Amino acid sequence: WPMQVQSMMSSKRESNSVTTTKSNHENTQGDCENLLHQRLQETSQQIQGFEQELTEKKQTFLEFTSTMNDAIQKYVQDYGIKSMELTHNFKKAIVSHD
């Protein structure tokens, strides 16, 4: 597993009660998968919350047009997502290197 996942797992284990090494080794694969699924679910819920918030904000504007929507999407693509994409690619490169 990538170093970031191993680090999260070791800190999680330290916060839980101490178990035997054999038990830890046997459960590592499943624990890592569970942790990743949990993180993906949290991220998915966060995205859904943002989408719902955006929809609610759009509905408050009486004269919100598709042109306005397109302009907002273009702005987010050009300025908002690019920085997140760069950060993601950097973290992905670090994980691949480990």
CSV table of N, CA and C in Angstrom, one decimal, residues 1-94:
chain,number,residue,atom,x,y,z
A,1,TRP,N,0.8,-1.2,0.0
A,1,TRP,CA,0.0,0.0,0.0
A,1,TRP,C,0.9,1.2,0.0
A,2,PRO,N,0.4,2.3,-0.6
A,2,PRO,CA,1.2,3.6,-0.6
A,2,PRO,C,1.5,4.0,0.8
A,3,MET,N,2.5,4.8,1.0
A,3,MET,CA,2.9,5.3,2.3
A,3,MET,C,1.9,6.1,3.0
A,4,GLN,N,1.1,6.9,2.3
A,4,GLN,CA,0.0,7.7,2.9
A,4,GLN,C,-1.0,6.8,3.6
A,5,VAL,N,-1.4,5.7,2.9
A,5,VAL,CA,-2.4,4.8,3.4
A,5,VAL,C,-1.8,4.1,4.6
A,6,GLN,N,-0.6,3.6,4.5
A,6,GLN,CA,0.1,2.9,5.6
A,6,GLN,C,0.2,3.9,6.9
A,7,SER,N,0.5,5.1,6.6
A,7,SER,CA,0.6,6.1,7.7
A,7,SER,C,-0.8,6.3,8.4
A,8,MET,N,-1.8,6.4,7.6
A,8,MET,CA,-3.2,6.5,8.2
A,8,MET,C,-3.5,5.3,9.0
A,9,MET,N,-3.2,4.1,8.4
A,9,MET,CA,-3.5,2.9,9.1
A,9,MET,C,-2.7,2.8,10.4
A,10,SER,N,-1.5,3.1,10.4
A,10,SER,CA,-0.7,3.0,11.7
A,10,SER,C,-1.2,4.0,12.7
A,11,SER,N,-1.6,5.2,12.3
A,11,SER,CA,-2.1,6.1,13.3
A,11,SER,C,-3.5,5.7,13.8
A,12,LYS,N,-4.2,5.0,13.0
A,12,LYS,CA,-5.5,4.5,13.4
A,12,LYS,C,-5.3,3.4,14.4
A,13,ARG,N,-4.4,2.5,14.1
A,13,ARG,CA,-4.1,1.4,15.0
A,13,ARG,C,-3.6,1.9,16.3
A,14,GLU,N,-2.8,2.9,16.3
A,14,GLU,CA,-2.3,3.4,17.6
A,14,GLU,C,-3.4,4.0,18.5
A,15,SER,N,-4.4,4.6,17.8
A,15,SER,CA,-5.5,5.1,18.6
A,15,SER,C,-6.5,4.0,19.1
A,16,ASN,N,-6.5,2.9,18.4
A,16,ASN,CA,-7.3,1.8,18.9
A,16,ASN,C,-6.5,0.9,19.9
A,17,SER,N,-7.2,0.0,20.5
A,17,SER,CA,-6.5,-0.9,21.4
A,17,SER,C,-5.4,-1.7,20.7
A,18,VAL,N,-4.3,-2.1,21.5
A,18,VAL,CA,-3.2,-2.8,20.9
A,18,VAL,C,-3.6,-4.3,20.7
A,19,THR,N,-3.3,-4.8,19.5
A,19,THR,CA,-3.7,-6.2,19.2
A,19,THR,C,-2.4,-6.9,18.8
A,20,THR,N,-2.5,-8.2,18.6
A,20,THR,CA,-1.3,-9.0,18.3
A,20,THR,C,-0.8,-8.6,16.9
A,21,THR,N,0.5,-8.9,16.6
A,21,THR,CA,1.1,-8.6,15.3
A,21,THR,C,0.4,-9.5,14.3
A,22,LYS,N,0.2,-10.7,14.6
A,22,LYS,CA,-0.4,-11.7,13.6
A,22,LYS,C,-1.8,-11.1,13.2
A,23,SER,N,-2.6,-10.7,14.1
A,23,SER,CA,-3.9,-10.2,13.8
A,23,SER,C,-3.8,-8.9,13.0
A,24,ASN,N,-2.9,-8.1,13.3
A,24,ASN,CA,-2.7,-6.8,12.5
A,24,ASN,C,-2.3,-7.2,11.1
A,25,HIS,N,-1.4,-8.1,10.9
A,25,HIS,CA,-0.9,-8.5,9.5
A,25,HIS,C,-2.1,-9.1,8.7
A,26,GLU,N,-2.9,-9.9,9.3
A,26,GLU,CA,-4.0,-10.6,8.6
A,26,GLU,C,-5.0,-9.6,8.2
A,27,ASN,N,-5.2,-8.5,9.0
A,27,ASN,CA,-6.3,-7.6,8.8
A,27,ASN,C,-5.9,-6.4,8.0
A,28,THR,N,-4.6,-6.2,7.7
A,28,THR,CA,-4.1,-5.0,7.0
A,28,THR,C,-4.8,-4.7,5.7
A,29,GLN,N,-4.8,-5.8,4.9
A,29,GLN,CA,-5.4,-5.6,3.5
A,29,GLN,C,-6.9,-5.1,3.7
A,30,GLY,N,-7.7,-5.8,4.4
A,30,GLY,CA,-9.1,-5.5,4.6
A,30,GLY,C,-9.2,-4.1,5.2
A,31,ASP,N,-8.4,-3.8,6.2
A,31,ASP,CA,-8.5,-2.5,6.9
A,31,ASP,C,-8.1,-1.4,6.0
A,32,CYS,N,-7.1,-1.5,5.1
A,32,CYS,CA,-6.8,-0.5,4.2
A,32,CYS,C,-7.9,-0.3,3.1
A,33,GLU,N,-8.5,-1.4,2.7
A,33,GLU,CA,-9.6,-1.3,1.7
A,33,GLU,C,-10.8,-0.6,2.4
A,34,ASN,N,-11.1,-0.9,3.6
A,34,ASN,CA,-12.2,-0.3,4.3
A,34,ASN,C,-11.9,1.2,4.5
A,35,LEU,N,-10.7,1.6,4.9
A,35,LEU,CA,-10.3,3.0,5.0
A,35,LEU,C,-10.5,3.7,3.7
A,36,LEU,N,-10.0,3.2,2.6
A,36,LEU,CA,-10.2,3.8,1.3
A,36,LEU,C,-11.6,4.0,0.9
A,37,HIS,N,-12.4,2.9,1.2
A,37,HIS,CA,-13.9,3.0,0.8
A,37,HIS,C,-14.5,4.1,1.7
A,38,GLN,N,-14.1,4.2,2.9
A,38,GLN,CA,-14.7,5.2,3.8
A,38,GLN,C,-14.4,6.6,3.3
A,39,ARG,N,-13.1,6.8,2.9
A,39,ARG,CA,-12.7,8.1,2.4
A,39,ARG,C,-13.4,8.5,1.1
A,40,LEU,N,-13.6,7.5,0.2
A,40,LEU,CA,-14.3,7.7,-1.0
A,40,LEU,C,-15.7,8.1,-0.7
A,41,GLN,N,-16.4,7.4,0.2
A,41,GLN,CA,-17.7,7.7,0.6
A,41,GLN,C,-17.9,9.1,1.2
A,42,GLU,N,-16.9,9.5,2.0
A,42,GLU,CA,-17.0,10.8,2.6
A,42,GLU,C,-16.8,11.9,1.5
A,43,THR,N,-15.9,11.6,0.6
A,43,THR,CA,-15.7,12.6,-0.5
A,43,THR,C,-16.9,12.7,-1.4
A,44,SER,N,-17.5,11.5,-1.7
A,44,SER,CA,-18.7,11.5,-2.5
A,44,SER,C,-19.9,12.3,-1.8
A,45,GLN,N,-20.0,12.1,-0.5
A,45,GLN,CA,-21.1,12.8,0.2
A,45,GLN,C,-20.8,14.3,0.2
A,46,GLN,N,-19.5,14.7,0.3
A,46,GLN,CA,-19.2,16.1,0.3
A,46,GLN,C,-19.5,16.7,-1.0
A,47,ILE,N,-19.2,16.0,-2.1
A,47,ILE,CA,-19.5,16.5,-3.5
A,47,ILE,C,-21.0,16.6,-3.6
A,48,GLN,N,-21.7,15.7,-3.2
A,48,GLN,CA,-23.2,15.8,-3.3
A,48,GLN,C,-23.7,17.0,-2.5
A,49,GLY,N,-23.2,17.2,-1.4
A,49,GLY,CA,-23.6,18.4,-0.6
A,49,GLY,C,-23.3,19.7,-1.3
A,50,PHE,N,-22.1,19.8,-1.9
A,50,PHE,CA,-21.8,21.0,-2.7
A,50,PHE,C,-22.7,21.1,-3.9
A,51,GLU,N,-23.0,20.0,-4.6
A,51,GLU,CA,-23.9,20.1,-5.7
A,51,GLU,C,-25.3,20.6,-5.3
A,52,GLN,N,-25.8,20.1,-4.1
A,52,GLN,CA,-27.1,20.5,-3.6
A,52,GLN,C,-27.1,21.9,-3.2
A,53,GLU,N,-26.0,22.4,-2.6
A,53,GLU,CA,-25.9,23.8,-2.2
A,53,GLU,C,-25.9,24.7,-3.5
A,54,LEU,N,-25.2,24.3,-4.5
A,54,LEU,CA,-25.1,25.0,-5.7
A,54,LEU,C,-26.5,25.1,-6.4
A,55,THR,N,-27.2,24.0,-6.4
A,55,THR,CA,-28.6,24.0,-6.9
A,55,THR,C,-29.5,24.9,-6.2
A,56,GLU,N,-29.4,24.9,-4.8
A,56,GLU,CA,-30.2,25.8,-4.0
A,56,GLU,C,-29.9,27.3,-4.3
A,57,LYS,N,-28.6,27.6,-4.4
A,57,LYS,CA,-28.2,28.9,-4.7
A,57,LYS,C,-28.7,29.4,-6.1
A,58,LYS,N,-28.6,28.5,-7.0
A,58,LYS,CA,-29.1,28.8,-8.4
A,58,LYS,C,-30.6,29.2,-8.3
A,59,GLN,N,-31.3,28.4,-7.5
A,59,GLN,CA,-32.8,28.6,-7.5
A,59,GLN,C,-33.2,29.9,-6.8
A,60,THR,N,-32.3,30.5,-6.0
A,60,THR,CA,-32.6,31.8,-5.4
A,60,THR,C,-32.5,33.0,-6.3
A,61,PHE,N,-31.8,32.8,-7.4
A,61,PHE,CA,-31.7,33.8,-8.5
A,61,PHE,C,-32.9,33.7,-9.4
A,62,LEU,N,-33.7,34.7,-9.5
A,62,LEU,CA,-34.9,34.7,-10.3
A,62,LEU,C,-34.6,34.6,-11.8
A,63,GLU,N,-33.6,35.3,-12.2
A,63,GLU,CA,-33.3,35.4,-13.6
A,63,GLU,C,-32.0,34.7,-14.0
A,64,PHE,N,-31.7,33.6,-13.3
A,64,PHE,CA,-30.5,32.8,-13.6
A,64,PHE,C,-30.7,32.1,-15.0
A,65,THR,N,-29.8,32.4,-15.9
A,65,THR,CA,-29.9,31.9,-17.2
A,65,THR,C,-28.8,30.8,-17.5
A,66,SER,N,-29.0,30.1,-18.6
A,66,SER,CA,-28.0,29.1,-18.9
A,66,SER,C,-26.7,29.7,-19.3
A,67,THR,N,-26.7,31.0,-19.8
A,67,THR,CA,-25.4,31.7,-20.1
A,67,THR,C,-24.7,31.9,-18.8
A,68,MET,N,-25.4,32.3,-17.8
A,68,MET,CA,-24.7,32.5,-16.5
A,68,MET,C,-24.1,31.2,-15.9
A,69,ASN,N,-24.9,30.1,-16.1
A,69,ASN,CA,-24.5,28.8,-15.6
A,69,ASN,C,-23.2,28.4,-16.4
A,70,ASP,N,-23.2,28.6,-17.7
A,70,ASP,CA,-22.0,28.3,-18.5
A,70,ASP,C,-20.8,29.1,-18.1
A,71,ALA,N,-21.0,30.4,-17.8
A,71,ALA,CA,-19.9,31.2,-17.4
A,71,ALA,C,-19.3,30.8,-16.0
A,72,ILE,N,-20.2,30.4,-15.1
A,72,ILE,CA,-19.7,29.9,-13.8
A,72,ILE,C,-19.0,28.6,-14.0
A,73,GLN,N,-19.5,27.7,-14.8
A,73,GLN,CA,-18.8,26.4,-15.0
A,73,GLN,C,-17.4,26.6,-15.7
A,74,LYS,N,-17.3,27.5,-16.6
A,74,LYS,CA,-16.1,27.8,-17.3
A,74,LYS,C,-15.1,28.4,-16.3
A,75,TYR,N,-15.6,29.3,-15.4
A,75,TYR,CA,-14.7,29.9,-14.4
A,75,TYR,C,-14.1,28.9,-13.5
A,76,VAL,N,-15.0,28.0,-13.0
A,76,VAL,CA,-14.6,26.9,-12.1
A,76,VAL,C,-13.6,26.0,-12.8
A,77,GLN,N,-13.8,25.6,-14.0
A,77,GLN,CA,-12.9,24.8,-14.8
A,77,GLN,C,-11.6,25.5,-14.9
A,78,ASP,N,-11.6,26.8,-15.3
A,78,ASP,CA,-10.3,27.5,-15.6
A,78,ASP,C,-9.5,27.8,-14.3
A,79,TYR,N,-10.2,28.1,-13.2
A,79,TYR,CA,-9.5,28.6,-12.0
A,79,TYR,C,-9.6,27.8,-10.8
A,80,GLY,N,-10.8,27.1,-10.7
A,80,GLY,CA,-11.0,26.3,-9.4
A,80,GLY,C,-10.4,24.9,-9.5
A,81,ILE,N,-10.7,24.2,-10.5
A,81,ILE,CA,-10.4,22.8,-10.6
A,81,ILE,C,-8.9,22.6,-11.0
A,82,LYS,N,-8.3,23.5,-11.7
A,82,LYS,CA,-6.9,23.4,-12.1
A,82,LYS,C,-6.0,23.2,-11.0
A,83,SER,N,-6.2,24.1,-9.9
A,83,SER,CA,-5.3,24.0,-8.8
A,83,SER,C,-5.5,22.7,-8.0
A,84,MET,N,-6.8,22.2,-7.9
A,84,MET,CA,-7.0,20.9,-7.3
A,84,MET,C,-6.5,19.8,-8.1
A,85,GLU,N,-6.5,19.9,-9.4
A,85,GLU,CA,-6.0,18.9,-10.3
A,85,GLU,C,-4.5,18.8,-10.2
A,86,LEU,N,-3.8,19.9,-10.1
A,86,LEU,CA,-2.4,19.9,-9.9
A,86,LEU,C,-2.0,19.3,-8.6
A,87,THR,N,-2.7,19.6,-7.5
A,87,THR,CA,-2.5,19.0,-6.2
A,87,THR,C,-2.7,17.5,-6.3
A,88,HIS,N,-3.8,17.1,-6.9
A,88,HIS,CA,-4.1,15.6,-7.1
A,88,HIS,C,-3.0,14.9,-7.8
A,89,ASN,N,-2.6,15.5,-9.0
A,89,ASN,CA,-1.5,14.8,-9.8
A,89,ASN,C,-0.2,14.7,-9.0
A,90,PHE,N,0.1,15.8,-8.2
A,90,PHE,CA,1.3,15.7,-7.4
A,90,PHE,C,1.2,14.6,-6.4
A,91,LYS,N,0.1,14.5,-5.7
A,91,LYS,CA,-0.1,13.4,-4.7
A,91,LYS,C,0.0,12.1,-5.3
A,92,LYS,N,-0.6,12.0,-6.5
A,92,LYS,CA,-0.6,10.7,-7.2
A,92,LYS,C,0.8,10.3,-7.6
A,93,ALA,N,1.6,11.3,-8.0
A,93,ALA,CA,3.0,11.0,-8.4
A,93,ALA,C,3.8,10.5,-7.2
A,94,ILE,N,3.5,11.1,-6.0
A,94,ILE,CA,4.2,10.7,-4.8
A,94,ILE,C,3.8,9.3,-4.5
